[in-house]
PDB file of C-alpha atoms in Angstrom:
ATOM      1  CA  MET J   1      -2.014  -6.065  15.301  1.00 75.00           C
ATOM      2  CA  ASN J   2      -1.449  -5.117  12.524  1.00 84.00           C
ATOM      3  CA  PRO J   3      -4.530  -3.617  10.971  1.00 94.00           C
ATOM      4  CA  ALA J   4      -3.929  -3.542   7.350  1.00 97.00           C
ATOM      5  CA  PHE J   5      -3.264  -6.773   7.029  1.00 95.00           C
ATOM      6  CA  GLN J   6      -6.522  -7.711   9.142  1.00 97.00           C
ATOM      7  CA  ALA J   7      -7.890  -5.551   7.018  1.00 98.00           C
ATOM      8  CA  VAL J   8      -7.208  -7.095   3.580  1.00 98.00           C
ATOM      9  CA  LYS J   9      -7.736 -10.873   5.661  1.00 97.00           C
ATOM     10  CA  ARG J  10     -11.007  -9.827   5.532  1.00 98.00           C
ATOM     11  CA  LEU J  11     -11.384  -8.378   1.724  1.00 98.00           C
ATOM     12  CA  PRO J  12     -13.582 -10.631  -0.105  1.00 98.00           C
ATOM     13  CA  GLU J  13     -12.245 -13.124  -2.490  1.00 98.00           C
ATOM     14  CA  ARG J  14     -13.153 -11.813  -5.259  1.00 97.00           C
ATOM     15  CA  ILE J  15     -14.705  -8.033  -6.116  1.00 96.00           C
ATOM     16  CA  HIS J  16     -16.014  -6.238  -9.662  1.00 91.00           C
ATOM     17  CA  GLU J  17     -15.580 -10.421 -10.463  1.00 92.00           C
ATOM     18  CA  ALA J  18     -11.822  -9.389 -10.199  1.00 96.00           C
ATOM     19  CA  GLN J  19     -10.218 -12.196  -8.209  1.00 97.00           C
ATOM     20  CA  ILE J  20      -8.643 -10.440  -5.307  1.00 98.00           C
ATOM     21  CA  ILE J  21      -4.765 -12.437  -3.577  1.00 97.00           C
ATOM     22  CA  LYS J  22      -3.946 -11.376  -0.638  1.00 97.00           C
ATOM     23  CA  LEU J  23      -0.584 -11.527   0.554  1.00 96.00           C
ATOM     24  CA  GLU J  24       1.335 -10.514   4.132  1.00 96.00           C
ATOM     25  CA  ILE J  25       4.470  -9.885   3.745  1.00 95.00           C
ATOM     26  CA  PRO J  26       7.534  -8.995   6.360  1.00 95.00           C
ATOM     27  CA  THR J  27       8.560  -5.065   7.582  1.00 95.00           C
ATOM     28  CA  SER J  28      11.859  -5.599   6.095  1.00 97.00           C
ATOM     29  CA  PHE J  29      13.838  -3.168   3.436  1.00 97.00           C
ATOM     30  CA  VAL J  30      14.774  -6.516   1.561  1.00 96.00           C
ATOM     31  CA  ARG J  31      12.259  -9.339   2.355  1.00 97.00           C
ATOM     32  CA  SER J  32       8.972  -7.299   1.938  1.00 97.00           C
ATOM     33  CA  ILE J  33      10.249  -6.957  -2.292  1.00 95.00           C
ATOM     34  CA  CYS J  34      11.386 -10.504  -3.058  1.00 97.00           C
ATOM     35  CA  ALA J  35       7.818 -11.324  -1.624  1.00 97.00           C
ATOM     36  CA  VAL J  36       5.608  -9.101  -3.575  1.00 97.00           C
ATOM     37  CA  GLU J  37       8.514  -9.815  -6.674  1.00 97.00           C
ATOM     38  CA  LYS J  38       7.582 -13.987  -6.469  1.00 97.00           C
ATOM     39  CA  ALA J  39       3.785 -13.029  -6.403  1.00 97.00           C
ATOM     40  CA  MET J  40       4.374 -11.102  -9.082  1.00 97.00           C
ATOM     41  CA  GLU J  41       6.364 -13.334 -11.282  1.00 97.00           C
ATOM     42  CA  GLN J  42       3.719 -15.489  -9.762  1.00 97.00           C
ATOM     43  CA  TYR J  43      -0.217 -14.801 -10.470  1.00 97.00           C
ATOM     44  CA  CYS J  44       1.322 -12.160 -13.491  1.00 96.00           C
ATOM     45  CA  PRO J  45      -1.432  -9.584 -11.553  1.00 97.00           C
ATOM     46  CA  ASP J  46      -3.393  -6.683 -13.294  1.00 97.00           C
ATOM     47  CA  ILE J  47      -2.842  -4.313  -9.769  1.00 98.00           C
ATOM     48  CA  VAL J  48      -0.962  -4.617  -7.518  1.00 98.00           C
ATOM     49  CA  LEU J  49      -1.672  -2.123  -4.107  1.00 98.00           C
ATOM     50  CA  GLY J  50      -0.041  -2.239  -1.013  1.00 98.00           C
ATOM     51  CA  VAL J  51      -1.096  -1.505   2.345  1.00 98.00           C
ATOM     52  CA  GLY J  52       0.086  -0.493   5.058  1.00 97.00           C
ATOM     53  CA  GLN J  53      -0.280   1.716   8.481  1.00 97.00           C
ATOM     54  CA  ALA J  54       0.495   4.858   9.023  1.00 95.00           C
ATOM     55  CA  GLY J  55      -0.597   5.425  13.264  1.00 92.00           C
ATOM     56  CA  GLY J  56      -1.203   9.314  13.613  1.00 92.00           C
ATOM     57  CA  ARG J  57      -3.433   9.843   9.955  1.00 95.00           C
ATOM     58  CA  ALA J  58      -7.107  10.349  10.140  1.00 94.00           C
ATOM     59  CA  CYS J  59      -8.089   8.740   7.632  1.00 98.00           C
ATOM     60  CA  ILE J  60      -7.211   6.499   4.828  1.00 98.00           C
ATOM     61  CA  THR J  61      -4.885   8.076   2.658  1.00 98.00           C
ATOM     62  CA  VAL J  62      -3.846   6.590  -1.659  1.00 98.00           C
ATOM     63  CA  GLU J  63      -0.799   6.995  -2.161  1.00 98.00           C
ATOM     64  CA  LYS J  64       0.467   9.316  -4.878  1.00 98.00           C
ATOM     65  CA  VAL J  65       4.236   9.691  -5.391  1.00 98.00           C
ATOM     66  CA  ALA J  66       7.169   6.926  -3.850  1.00 98.00           C
ATOM     67  CA  ILE J  67       9.960   8.334  -3.737  1.00 98.00           C
ATOM     68  CA  ASN J  68      14.079   6.425  -4.269  1.00 98.00           C
ATOM     69  CA  LEU J  69      15.051   7.362  -0.461  1.00 98.00           C
ATOM     70  CA  ALA J  70      15.309   4.380   2.472  1.00 98.00           C
ATOM     71  CA  ASP J  71      15.380   7.156   5.762  1.00 98.00           C
ATOM     72  CA  ALA J  72      14.670   5.078   8.917  1.00 97.00           C
ATOM     73  CA  ALA J  73      14.138   6.731  12.488  1.00 96.00           C
ATOM     74  CA  ILE J  74      13.552   3.311  13.789  1.00 97.00           C
ATOM     75  CA  PRO J  75      14.922  -0.423  12.619  1.00 98.00           C
ATOM     76  CA  ASP J  76      12.681  -2.383  10.495  1.00 97.00           C
ATOM     77  CA  ASN J  77      12.024  -6.258  11.417  1.00 96.00           C
ATOM     78  CA  ASP J  78      15.764  -7.843  10.400  1.00 97.00           C
ATOM     79  CA  GLY J  79      17.095  -4.819  12.449  1.00 98.00           C
ATOM     80  CA  ARG J  80      17.939  -3.011   9.142  1.00 97.00           C
ATOM     81  CA  LYS J  81      18.150   1.266   9.457  1.00 98.00           C
ATOM     82  CA  PRO J  82      18.708   2.851   6.484  1.00 98.00           C
ATOM     83  CA  LEU J  83      19.703   6.038   6.409  1.00 97.00           C
ATOM     84  CA  ASP J  84      19.776   7.980   3.297  1.00 98.00           C
ATOM     85  CA  GLN J  85      19.971   5.543   0.767  1.00 98.00           C
ATOM     86  CA  VAL J  86      19.198   4.769  -2.548  1.00 98.00           C
ATOM     87  CA  ILE J  87      16.602   1.847  -2.786  1.00 98.00           C
ATOM     88  CA  ARG J  88      17.532   1.434  -6.434  1.00 98.00           C
ATOM     89  CA  GLU J  89      20.339   3.015  -8.166  1.00 98.00           C
ATOM     90  CA  ASP J  90      18.939   2.809 -11.737  1.00 98.00           C
ATOM     91  CA  GLY J  91      15.421   3.517 -10.562  1.00 97.00           C
ATOM     92  CA  GLU J  92      14.124   6.849 -11.418  1.00 98.00           C
ATOM     93  CA  THR J  93      14.005   9.657  -8.522  1.00 98.00           C
ATOM     94  CA  ALA J  94      10.322   8.805  -8.081  1.00 98.00           C
ATOM     95  CA  TYR J  95       7.340   6.967  -9.328  1.00 98.00           C
ATOM     96  CA  PHE J  96       3.673   8.101  -9.693  1.00 98.00           C
ATOM     97  CA  SER J  97       1.109   5.417  -8.387  1.00 98.00           C
ATOM     98  CA  THR J  98      -0.304   4.094 -11.738  1.00 98.00           C
ATOM     99  CA  LEU J  99      -3.940   3.576  -9.894  1.00 98.00           C
ATOM    100  CA  PRO J 100      -6.631   6.378 -10.352  1.00 98.00           C
ATOM    101  CA  VAL J 101      -6.317   7.597  -6.433  1.00 98.00           C
ATOM    102  CA  LYS J 102      -8.740  10.321  -6.624  1.00 98.00           C
ATOM    103  CA  ALA J 103     -11.092   7.864  -8.026  1.00 98.00           C
ATOM    104  CA  MET J 104     -10.161   5.600  -5.276  1.00 98.00           C
ATOM    105  CA  VAL J 105     -10.314   8.398  -2.878  1.00 98.00           C
ATOM    106  CA  GLU J 106     -13.978   9.346  -4.053  1.00 98.00           C
ATOM    107  CA  ASN J 107     -15.756   6.166  -4.162  1.00 98.00           C
ATOM    108  CA  MET J 108     -14.631   5.626  -0.911  1.00 98.00           C
ATOM    109  CA  ARG J 109     -15.930   9.327  -0.076  1.00 98.00           C
ATOM    110  CA  ASN J 110     -19.101   8.467  -1.690  1.00 98.00           C
ATOM    111  CA  HIS J 111     -19.951   5.682   0.656  1.00 98.00           C
ATOM    112  CA  GLY J 112     -19.245   7.460   3.844  1.00 98.00           C
ATOM    113  CA  ILE J 113     -15.247   6.530   4.738  1.00 98.00           C
ATOM    114  CA  PRO J 114     -13.072   9.556   5.481  1.00 98.00           C
ATOM    115  CA  ALA J 115     -10.285   9.461   3.154  1.00 98.00           C
ATOM    116  CA  HIS J 116      -7.407  11.960   1.441  1.00 98.00           C
ATOM    117  CA  ILE J 117      -4.758  11.452  -1.439  1.00 98.00           C
ATOM    118  CA  SER J 118      -1.268  11.733  -0.092  1.00 98.00           C
ATOM    119  CA  TYR J 119       2.310  13.027  -1.211  1.00 97.00           C
ATOM    120  CA  SER J 120       4.611  11.737   0.803  1.00 94.00           C
ATOM    121  CA  ALA J 121       4.172   7.668   1.441  1.00 96.00           C
ATOM    122  CA  GLY J 122       7.793   8.696   3.901  1.00 96.00           C
ATOM    123  CA  THR J 123      10.727   6.847   3.685  1.00 97.00           C
ATOM    124  CA  TYR J 124      10.271   3.386   5.215  1.00 98.00           C
ATOM    125  CA  VAL J 125       9.271   0.426   4.378  1.00 98.00           C
ATOM    126  CA  CYS J 126       6.043   1.325   3.359  1.00 97.00           C
ATOM    127  CA  ASN J 127       7.443   3.696   0.332  1.00 98.00           C
ATOM    128  CA  SER J 128      10.481   1.287   0.057  1.00 98.00           C
ATOM    129  CA  ILE J 129       7.507  -1.249  -0.983  1.00 98.00           C
ATOM    130  CA  MET J 130       5.174   1.240  -3.255  1.00 98.00           C
ATOM    131  CA  TYR J 131       8.882   2.461  -4.933  1.00 98.00           C
ATOM    132  CA  GLN J 132       9.694  -1.116  -5.593  1.00 98.00           C
ATOM    133  CA  VAL J 133       6.361  -1.825  -7.060  1.00 98.00           C
ATOM    134  CA  LEU J 134       6.261   0.467  -9.395  1.00 98.00           C
ATOM    135  CA  TYR J 135      10.223   0.341 -10.618  1.00 98.00           C
ATOM    136  CA  LEU J 136       9.248  -3.602 -11.221  1.00 98.00           C
ATOM    137  CA  ILE J 137       5.696  -2.233 -12.890  1.00 98.00           C
ATOM    138  CA  ASP J 138       8.409   0.076 -15.339  1.00 98.00           C
ATOM    139  CA  LYS J 139      11.134  -2.781 -16.038  1.00 97.00           C
ATOM    140  CA  LYS J 140       9.126  -5.524 -16.146  1.00 97.00           C
ATOM    141  CA  TYR J 141       5.721  -5.288 -15.947  1.00 97.00           C
ATOM    142  CA  PRO J 142       4.109  -2.626 -18.210  1.00 97.00           C
ATOM    143  CA  GLN J 143       0.617  -4.256 -18.527  1.00 96.00           C
ATOM    144  CA  THR J 144       0.294  -4.074 -14.516  1.00 98.00           C
ATOM    145  CA  ARG J 145      -0.967  -1.451 -12.333  1.00 98.00           C
ATOM    146  CA  GLY J 146       0.017  -0.583  -8.849  1.00 98.00           C
ATOM    147  CA  GLY J 147       0.388   1.828  -6.053  1.00 98.00           C
ATOM    148  CA  PHE J 148      -0.016   1.663  -2.065  1.00 98.00           C
ATOM    149  CA  ILE J 149      -2.958   3.046   0.758  1.00 98.00           C
ATOM    150  CA  HIS J 150      -2.278   3.263   4.138  1.00 98.00           C
ATOM    151  CA  VAL J 151      -4.423   2.587   6.809  1.00 98.00           C
ATOM    152  CA  PRO J 152      -4.783   4.553  10.278  1.00 97.00           C
ATOM    153  CA  TYR J 153      -4.756   3.003  13.986  1.00 96.00           C
ATOM    154  CA  GLU J 154      -7.191   0.615  14.432  1.00 96.00           C
ATOM    155  CA  SER J 155      -9.593   1.991  17.420  1.00 93.00           C
ATOM    156  CA  GLY J 156      -8.146  -0.703  19.890  1.00 93.00           C
ATOM    157  CA  GLN J 157      -4.008   0.598  19.002  1.00 95.00           C
ATOM    158  CA  THR J 158      -5.219   4.003  20.553  1.00 94.00           C
ATOM    159  CA  VAL J 159      -5.409   3.205  23.924  1.00 94.00           C
ATOM    160  CA  GLY J 160      -2.997   4.742  25.928  1.00 93.00           C
ATOM    161  CA  LYS J 161      -1.992   7.060  23.976  1.00 93.00           C
ATOM    162  CA  SER J 162      -3.104  10.894  23.263  1.00 93.00           C
ATOM    163  CA  ALA J 163      -6.719  11.472  23.859  1.00 91.00           C
ATOM    164  CA  ASN J 164      -6.248  13.751  19.872  1.00 93.00           C
ATOM    165  CA  THR J 165      -4.815  10.362  18.575  1.00 94.00           C
ATOM    166  CA  PRO J 166      -6.667   9.603  15.099  1.00 95.00           C
ATOM    167  CA  SER J 167      -7.971   5.892  14.145  1.00 96.00           C
ATOM    168  CA  MET J 168     -10.532   4.025  12.251  1.00 97.00           C
ATOM    169  CA  SER J 169     -12.941   0.690  13.461  1.00 97.00           C
ATOM    170  CA  LEU J 170     -11.425  -2.232  11.363  1.00 97.00           C
ATOM    171  CA  ASP J 171     -14.689  -2.831   9.874  1.00 98.00           C
ATOM    172  CA  SER J 172     -14.654   0.772   7.990  1.00 98.00           C
ATOM    173  CA  MET J 173     -10.941   0.016   6.677  1.00 98.00           C
ATOM    174  CA  VAL J 174     -12.205  -2.690   5.259  1.00 98.00           C
ATOM    175  CA  ARG J 175     -14.932  -1.452   3.311  1.00 98.00           C
ATOM    176  CA  GLY J 176     -12.938   1.436   2.139  1.00 98.00           C
ATOM    177  CA  LEU J 177      -9.960  -1.253   1.080  1.00 98.00           C
ATOM    178  CA  GLU J 178     -13.507  -3.176  -1.143  1.00 98.00           C
ATOM    179  CA  TYR J 179     -13.832   0.657  -2.566  1.00 98.00           C
ATOM    180  CA  ALA J 180     -11.343   1.686  -3.487  1.00 98.00           C
ATOM    181  CA  ILE J 181     -10.687  -1.159  -5.440  1.00 98.00           C
ATOM    182  CA  GLN J 182     -13.801  -1.191  -6.786  1.00 98.00           C
ATOM    183  CA  ALA J 183     -12.035   2.120  -8.098  1.00 98.00           C
ATOM    184  CA  ALA J 184      -9.335   0.621  -9.089  1.00 98.00           C
ATOM    185  CA  ILE J 185     -11.118  -2.291 -10.818  1.00 96.00           C
ATOM    186  CA  LYS J 186     -13.674   0.102 -12.502  1.00 92.00           C
ATOM    187  CA  ASP J 187     -11.144   2.498 -14.476  1.00 77.00           C
ATOM    188  CA  GLU J 188      -9.055   0.377 -16.818  1.00 58.00           C
TER     189      GLU J 188
END
């Protein structure tokens, strides 16, 4: 089960008059960005917001920065396990989210959803997706804004894990994402 996409699928079709386009992308360093770039070309979105899972985190985290590094402890779904690889040779060392991360966190918290800013999207596929979206925004789609959100384990995923393993209900994840998106849309 992937609670990130399960939550995304349950989002409304519109938030504050903005159409929400939901795209499931593979946990793959290569195929993920191909799917995202194809969708960006097709839909010309105002905002691209990636959502992934960071099991072990205690709340929803809005990512502030993505780094130009792929370094995987485990293989992706295609069996790739890059070590200390640059994601884009002509890209910046890092890109900052172009979304209002503080306002997104604040809106979630104001509605009772545990949320924080994260300053590390890691070095796995989630970081790669965020980095490449921001790279594309920088190089090709300057009118678009982008960022990334991590959700924790869904409660059922903690069965058999340590008693201290944090989790969140899928309903709370859905509400949190909706509040984050509301804040991103309002902040033009």
